[in-house]
PDB file of C-alpha atoms in Angstrom:
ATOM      1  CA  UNK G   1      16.252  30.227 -18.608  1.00  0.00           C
ATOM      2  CA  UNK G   2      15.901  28.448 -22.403  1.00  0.00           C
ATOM      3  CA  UNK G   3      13.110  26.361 -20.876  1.00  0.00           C
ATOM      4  CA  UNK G   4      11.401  29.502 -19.345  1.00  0.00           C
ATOM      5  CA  UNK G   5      11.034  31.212 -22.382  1.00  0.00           C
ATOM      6  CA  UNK G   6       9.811  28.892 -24.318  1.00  0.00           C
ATOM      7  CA  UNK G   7       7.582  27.002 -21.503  1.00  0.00           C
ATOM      8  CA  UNK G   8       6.791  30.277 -19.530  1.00  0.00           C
ATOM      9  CA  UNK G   9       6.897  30.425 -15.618  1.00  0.00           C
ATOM     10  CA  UNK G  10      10.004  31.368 -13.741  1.00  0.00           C
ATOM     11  CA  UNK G  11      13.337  30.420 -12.624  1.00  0.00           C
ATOM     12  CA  UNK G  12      13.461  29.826  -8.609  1.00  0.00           C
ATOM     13  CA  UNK G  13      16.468  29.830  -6.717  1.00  0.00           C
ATOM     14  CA  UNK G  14      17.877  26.340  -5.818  1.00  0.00           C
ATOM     15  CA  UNK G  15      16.748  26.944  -2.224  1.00  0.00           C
ATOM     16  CA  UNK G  16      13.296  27.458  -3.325  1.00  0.00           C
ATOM     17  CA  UNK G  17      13.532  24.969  -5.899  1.00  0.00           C
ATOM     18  CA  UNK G  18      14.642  22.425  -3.363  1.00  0.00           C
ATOM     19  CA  UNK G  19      12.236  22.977  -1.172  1.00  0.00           C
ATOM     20  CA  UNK G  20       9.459  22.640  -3.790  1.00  0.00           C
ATOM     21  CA  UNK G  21      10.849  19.366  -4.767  1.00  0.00           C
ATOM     22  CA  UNK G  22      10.419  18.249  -1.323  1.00  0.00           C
ATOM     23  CA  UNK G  23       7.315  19.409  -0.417  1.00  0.00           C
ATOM     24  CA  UNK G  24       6.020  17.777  -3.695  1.00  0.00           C
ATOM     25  CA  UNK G  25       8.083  14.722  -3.100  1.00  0.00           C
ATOM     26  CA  UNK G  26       6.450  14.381   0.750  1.00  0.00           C
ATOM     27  CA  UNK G  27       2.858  15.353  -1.145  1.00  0.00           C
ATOM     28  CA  UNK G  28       2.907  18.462   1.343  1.00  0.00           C
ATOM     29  CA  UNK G  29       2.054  20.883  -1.582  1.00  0.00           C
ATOM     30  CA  UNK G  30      -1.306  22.768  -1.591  1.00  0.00           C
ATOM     31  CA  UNK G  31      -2.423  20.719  -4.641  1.00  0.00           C
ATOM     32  CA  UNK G  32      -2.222  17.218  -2.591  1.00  0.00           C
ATOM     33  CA  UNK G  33      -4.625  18.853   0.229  1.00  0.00           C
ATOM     34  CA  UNK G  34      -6.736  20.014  -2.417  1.00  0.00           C
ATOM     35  CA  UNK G  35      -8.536  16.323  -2.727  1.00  0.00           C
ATOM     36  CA  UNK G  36     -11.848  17.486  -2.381  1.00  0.00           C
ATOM     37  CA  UNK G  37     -13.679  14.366  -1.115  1.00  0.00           C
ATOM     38  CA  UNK G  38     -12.041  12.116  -4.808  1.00  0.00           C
ATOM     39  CA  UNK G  39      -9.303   9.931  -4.546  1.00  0.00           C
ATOM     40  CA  UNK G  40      -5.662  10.441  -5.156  1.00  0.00           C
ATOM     41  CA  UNK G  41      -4.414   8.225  -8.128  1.00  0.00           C
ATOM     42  CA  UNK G  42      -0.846   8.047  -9.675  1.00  0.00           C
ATOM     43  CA  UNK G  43      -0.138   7.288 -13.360  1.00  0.00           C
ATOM     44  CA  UNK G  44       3.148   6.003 -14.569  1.00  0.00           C
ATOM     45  CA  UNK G  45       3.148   6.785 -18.787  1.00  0.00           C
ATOM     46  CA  UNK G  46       6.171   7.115 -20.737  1.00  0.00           C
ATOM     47  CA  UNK G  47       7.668  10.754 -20.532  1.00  0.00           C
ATOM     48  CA  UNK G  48       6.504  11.666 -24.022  1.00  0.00           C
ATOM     49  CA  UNK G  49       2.800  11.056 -23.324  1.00  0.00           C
ATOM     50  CA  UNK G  50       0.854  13.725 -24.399  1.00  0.00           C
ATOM     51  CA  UNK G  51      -1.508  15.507 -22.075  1.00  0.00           C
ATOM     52  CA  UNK G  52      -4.176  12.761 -20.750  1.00  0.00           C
ATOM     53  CA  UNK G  53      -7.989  13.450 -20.302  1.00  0.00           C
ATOM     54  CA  UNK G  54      -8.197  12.716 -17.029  1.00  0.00           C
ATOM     55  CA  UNK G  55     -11.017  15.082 -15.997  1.00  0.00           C
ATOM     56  CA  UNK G  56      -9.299  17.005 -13.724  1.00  0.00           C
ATOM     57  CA  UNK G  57      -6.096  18.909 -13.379  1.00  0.00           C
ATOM     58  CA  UNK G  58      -2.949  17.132 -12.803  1.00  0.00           C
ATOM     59  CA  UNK G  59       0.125  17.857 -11.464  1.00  0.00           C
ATOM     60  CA  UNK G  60       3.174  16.195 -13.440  1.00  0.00           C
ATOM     61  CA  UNK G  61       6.416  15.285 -12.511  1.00  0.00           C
ATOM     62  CA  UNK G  62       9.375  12.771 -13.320  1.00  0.00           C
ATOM     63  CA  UNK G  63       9.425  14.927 -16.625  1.00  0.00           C
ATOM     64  CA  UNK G  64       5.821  13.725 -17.729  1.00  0.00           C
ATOM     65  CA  UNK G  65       6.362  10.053 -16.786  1.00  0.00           C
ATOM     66  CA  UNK G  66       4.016  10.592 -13.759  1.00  0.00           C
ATOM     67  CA  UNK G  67       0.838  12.083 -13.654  1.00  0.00           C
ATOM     68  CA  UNK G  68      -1.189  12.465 -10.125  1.00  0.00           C
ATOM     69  CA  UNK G  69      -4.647  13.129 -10.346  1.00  0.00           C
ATOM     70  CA  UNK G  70      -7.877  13.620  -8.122  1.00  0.00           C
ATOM     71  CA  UNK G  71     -10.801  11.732  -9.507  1.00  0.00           C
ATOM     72  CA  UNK G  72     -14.257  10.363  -8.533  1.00  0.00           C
ATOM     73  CA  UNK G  73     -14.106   7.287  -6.325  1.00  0.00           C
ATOM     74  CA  UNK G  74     -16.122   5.534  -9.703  1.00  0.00           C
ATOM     75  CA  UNK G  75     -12.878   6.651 -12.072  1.00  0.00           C
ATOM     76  CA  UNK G  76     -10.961   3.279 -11.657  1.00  0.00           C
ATOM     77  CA  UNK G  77     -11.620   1.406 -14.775  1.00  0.00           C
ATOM     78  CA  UNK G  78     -11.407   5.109 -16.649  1.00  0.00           C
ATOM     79  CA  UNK G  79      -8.289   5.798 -15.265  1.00  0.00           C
ATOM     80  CA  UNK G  80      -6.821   2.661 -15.687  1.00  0.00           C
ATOM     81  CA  UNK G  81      -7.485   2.382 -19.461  1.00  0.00           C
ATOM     82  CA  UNK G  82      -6.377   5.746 -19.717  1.00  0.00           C
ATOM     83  CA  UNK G  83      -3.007   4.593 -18.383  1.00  0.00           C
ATOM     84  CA  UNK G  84      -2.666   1.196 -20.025  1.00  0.00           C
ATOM     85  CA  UNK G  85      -3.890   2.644 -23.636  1.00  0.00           C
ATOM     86  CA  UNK G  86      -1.366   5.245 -23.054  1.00  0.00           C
ATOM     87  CA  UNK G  87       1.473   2.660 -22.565  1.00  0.00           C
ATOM     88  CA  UNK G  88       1.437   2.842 -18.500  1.00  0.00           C
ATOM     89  CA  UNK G  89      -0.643   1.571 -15.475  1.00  0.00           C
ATOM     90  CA  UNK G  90      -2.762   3.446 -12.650  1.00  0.00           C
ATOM     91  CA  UNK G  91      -2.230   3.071  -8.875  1.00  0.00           C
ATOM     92  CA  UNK G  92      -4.889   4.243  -6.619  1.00  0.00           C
ATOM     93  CA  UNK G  93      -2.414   5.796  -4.379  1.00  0.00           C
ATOM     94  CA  UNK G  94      -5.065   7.557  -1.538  1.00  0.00           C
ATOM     95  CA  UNK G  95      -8.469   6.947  -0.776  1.00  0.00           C
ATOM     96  CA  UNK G  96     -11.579   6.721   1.821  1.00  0.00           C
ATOM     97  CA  UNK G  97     -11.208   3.526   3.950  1.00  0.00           C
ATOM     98  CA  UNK G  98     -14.745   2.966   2.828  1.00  0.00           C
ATOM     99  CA  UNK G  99     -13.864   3.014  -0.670  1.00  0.00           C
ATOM    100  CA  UNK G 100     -10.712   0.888  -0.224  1.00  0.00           C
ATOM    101  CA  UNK G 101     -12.804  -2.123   0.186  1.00  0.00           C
ATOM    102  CA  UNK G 102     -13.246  -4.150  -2.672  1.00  0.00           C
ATOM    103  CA  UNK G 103     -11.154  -1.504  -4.751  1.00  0.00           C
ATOM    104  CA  UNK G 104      -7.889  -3.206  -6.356  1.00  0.00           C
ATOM    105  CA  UNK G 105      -5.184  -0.689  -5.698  1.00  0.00           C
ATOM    106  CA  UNK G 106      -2.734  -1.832  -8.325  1.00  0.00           C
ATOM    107  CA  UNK G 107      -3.418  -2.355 -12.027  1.00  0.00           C
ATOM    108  CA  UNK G 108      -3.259  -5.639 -12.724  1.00  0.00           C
ATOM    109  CA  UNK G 109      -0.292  -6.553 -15.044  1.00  0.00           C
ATOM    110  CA  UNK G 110      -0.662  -8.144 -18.696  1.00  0.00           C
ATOM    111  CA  UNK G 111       0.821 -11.796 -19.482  1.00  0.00           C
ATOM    112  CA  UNK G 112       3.331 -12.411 -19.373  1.00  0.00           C
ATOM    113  CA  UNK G 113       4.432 -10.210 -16.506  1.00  0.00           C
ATOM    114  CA  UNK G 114       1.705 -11.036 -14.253  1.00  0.00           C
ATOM    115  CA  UNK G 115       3.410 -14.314 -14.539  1.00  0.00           C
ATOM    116  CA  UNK G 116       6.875 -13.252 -13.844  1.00  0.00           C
ATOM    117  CA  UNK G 117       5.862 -11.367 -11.133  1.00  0.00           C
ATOM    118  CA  UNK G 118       3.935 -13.757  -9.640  1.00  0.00           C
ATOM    119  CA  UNK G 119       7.195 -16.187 -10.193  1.00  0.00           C
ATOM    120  CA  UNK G 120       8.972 -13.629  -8.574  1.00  0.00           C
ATOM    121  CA  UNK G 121       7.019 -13.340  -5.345  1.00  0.00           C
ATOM    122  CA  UNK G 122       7.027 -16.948  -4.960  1.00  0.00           C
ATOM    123  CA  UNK G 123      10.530 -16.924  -5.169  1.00  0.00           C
ATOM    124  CA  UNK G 124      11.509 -14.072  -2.853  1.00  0.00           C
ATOM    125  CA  UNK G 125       8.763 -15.158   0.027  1.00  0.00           C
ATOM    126  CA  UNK G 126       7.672 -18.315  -0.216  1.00  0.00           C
ATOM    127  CA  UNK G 127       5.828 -18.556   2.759  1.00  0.00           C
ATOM    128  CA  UNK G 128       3.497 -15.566   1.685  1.00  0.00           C
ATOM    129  CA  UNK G 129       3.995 -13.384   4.791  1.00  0.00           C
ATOM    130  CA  UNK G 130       4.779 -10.064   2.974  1.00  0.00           C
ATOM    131  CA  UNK G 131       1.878  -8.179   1.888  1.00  0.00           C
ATOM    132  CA  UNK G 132      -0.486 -10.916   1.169  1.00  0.00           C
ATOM    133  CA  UNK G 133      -3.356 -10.076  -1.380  1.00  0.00           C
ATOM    134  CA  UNK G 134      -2.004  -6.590  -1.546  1.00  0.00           C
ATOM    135  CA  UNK G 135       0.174  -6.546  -5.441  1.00  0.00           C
ATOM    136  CA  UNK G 136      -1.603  -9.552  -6.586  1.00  0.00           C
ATOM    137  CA  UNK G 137      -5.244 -11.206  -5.040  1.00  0.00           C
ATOM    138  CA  UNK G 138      -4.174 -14.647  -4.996  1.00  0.00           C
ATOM    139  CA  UNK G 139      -1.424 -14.429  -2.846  1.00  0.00           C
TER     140      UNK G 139
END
């Protein structure tokens, strides 16, 4: 009730509360269908990130830490130095097939945790067979 009347909105039962968490959490609210033709991208910036210019509404969850957006299929390198300057990274979580091609899905990560990663991978499946190419190009 505090954070209603100081955020504004209103208090839903835990029924419909839970039910909104899971239709958000299985991206079957009406904002997820709203796509309009753009891509679907997901932002991961620390919780106390104040609101983004991301050109488009966003719906924000994880209590500001994550920050879904629809953008133009030409809003990677925006997006993603939106997310990085803000202390995060950008997935591109849903798009065309057509656009997928050539499109890098996952921000790549700054030394040295690109290397760590990459360490880690190695480690964990040696042989390559999980995922090739899909967190990292090289392997």
């Amino acid at each position: 009730q505090a954070a209603c009347r100081s955020l504004g909105g209103e208090r839903l039962d835990g029924a419909q509360a839970a039910a909104q968490w899971q239709a958000c959490r299985e991206q079957q609210l009406p904002w997820f269908a709203e796509a309009g033709g753009r891509d679907l991208w997901r932002l991961s910036v620390p919780q106390t990130a104040a609101e983004l210019d991301l050109g488009a509404p966003s719906l924000i969850e994880w209590h500001g830490a994550q920050r879904w957006v629809h953008a133009p299929a030409g809003d990677a390198e925006r997006l993603r130095r939106i997310a990085k300057d803000t202390g995060g990274h950008a997935t591109l979580f849903r798009t065309s097939p057509d656009a997928a091609a050539g499109l890098a899905r996952f921000q790549a990560l700054a030394a040295p945790l690109d290397r760590i990663h990459a360490k880690l991978k190695r480690e964990f499946d040696p042989v390559g067979v999980f995922n090739p190419g899909r967190l990292f190009p090289n392997f």
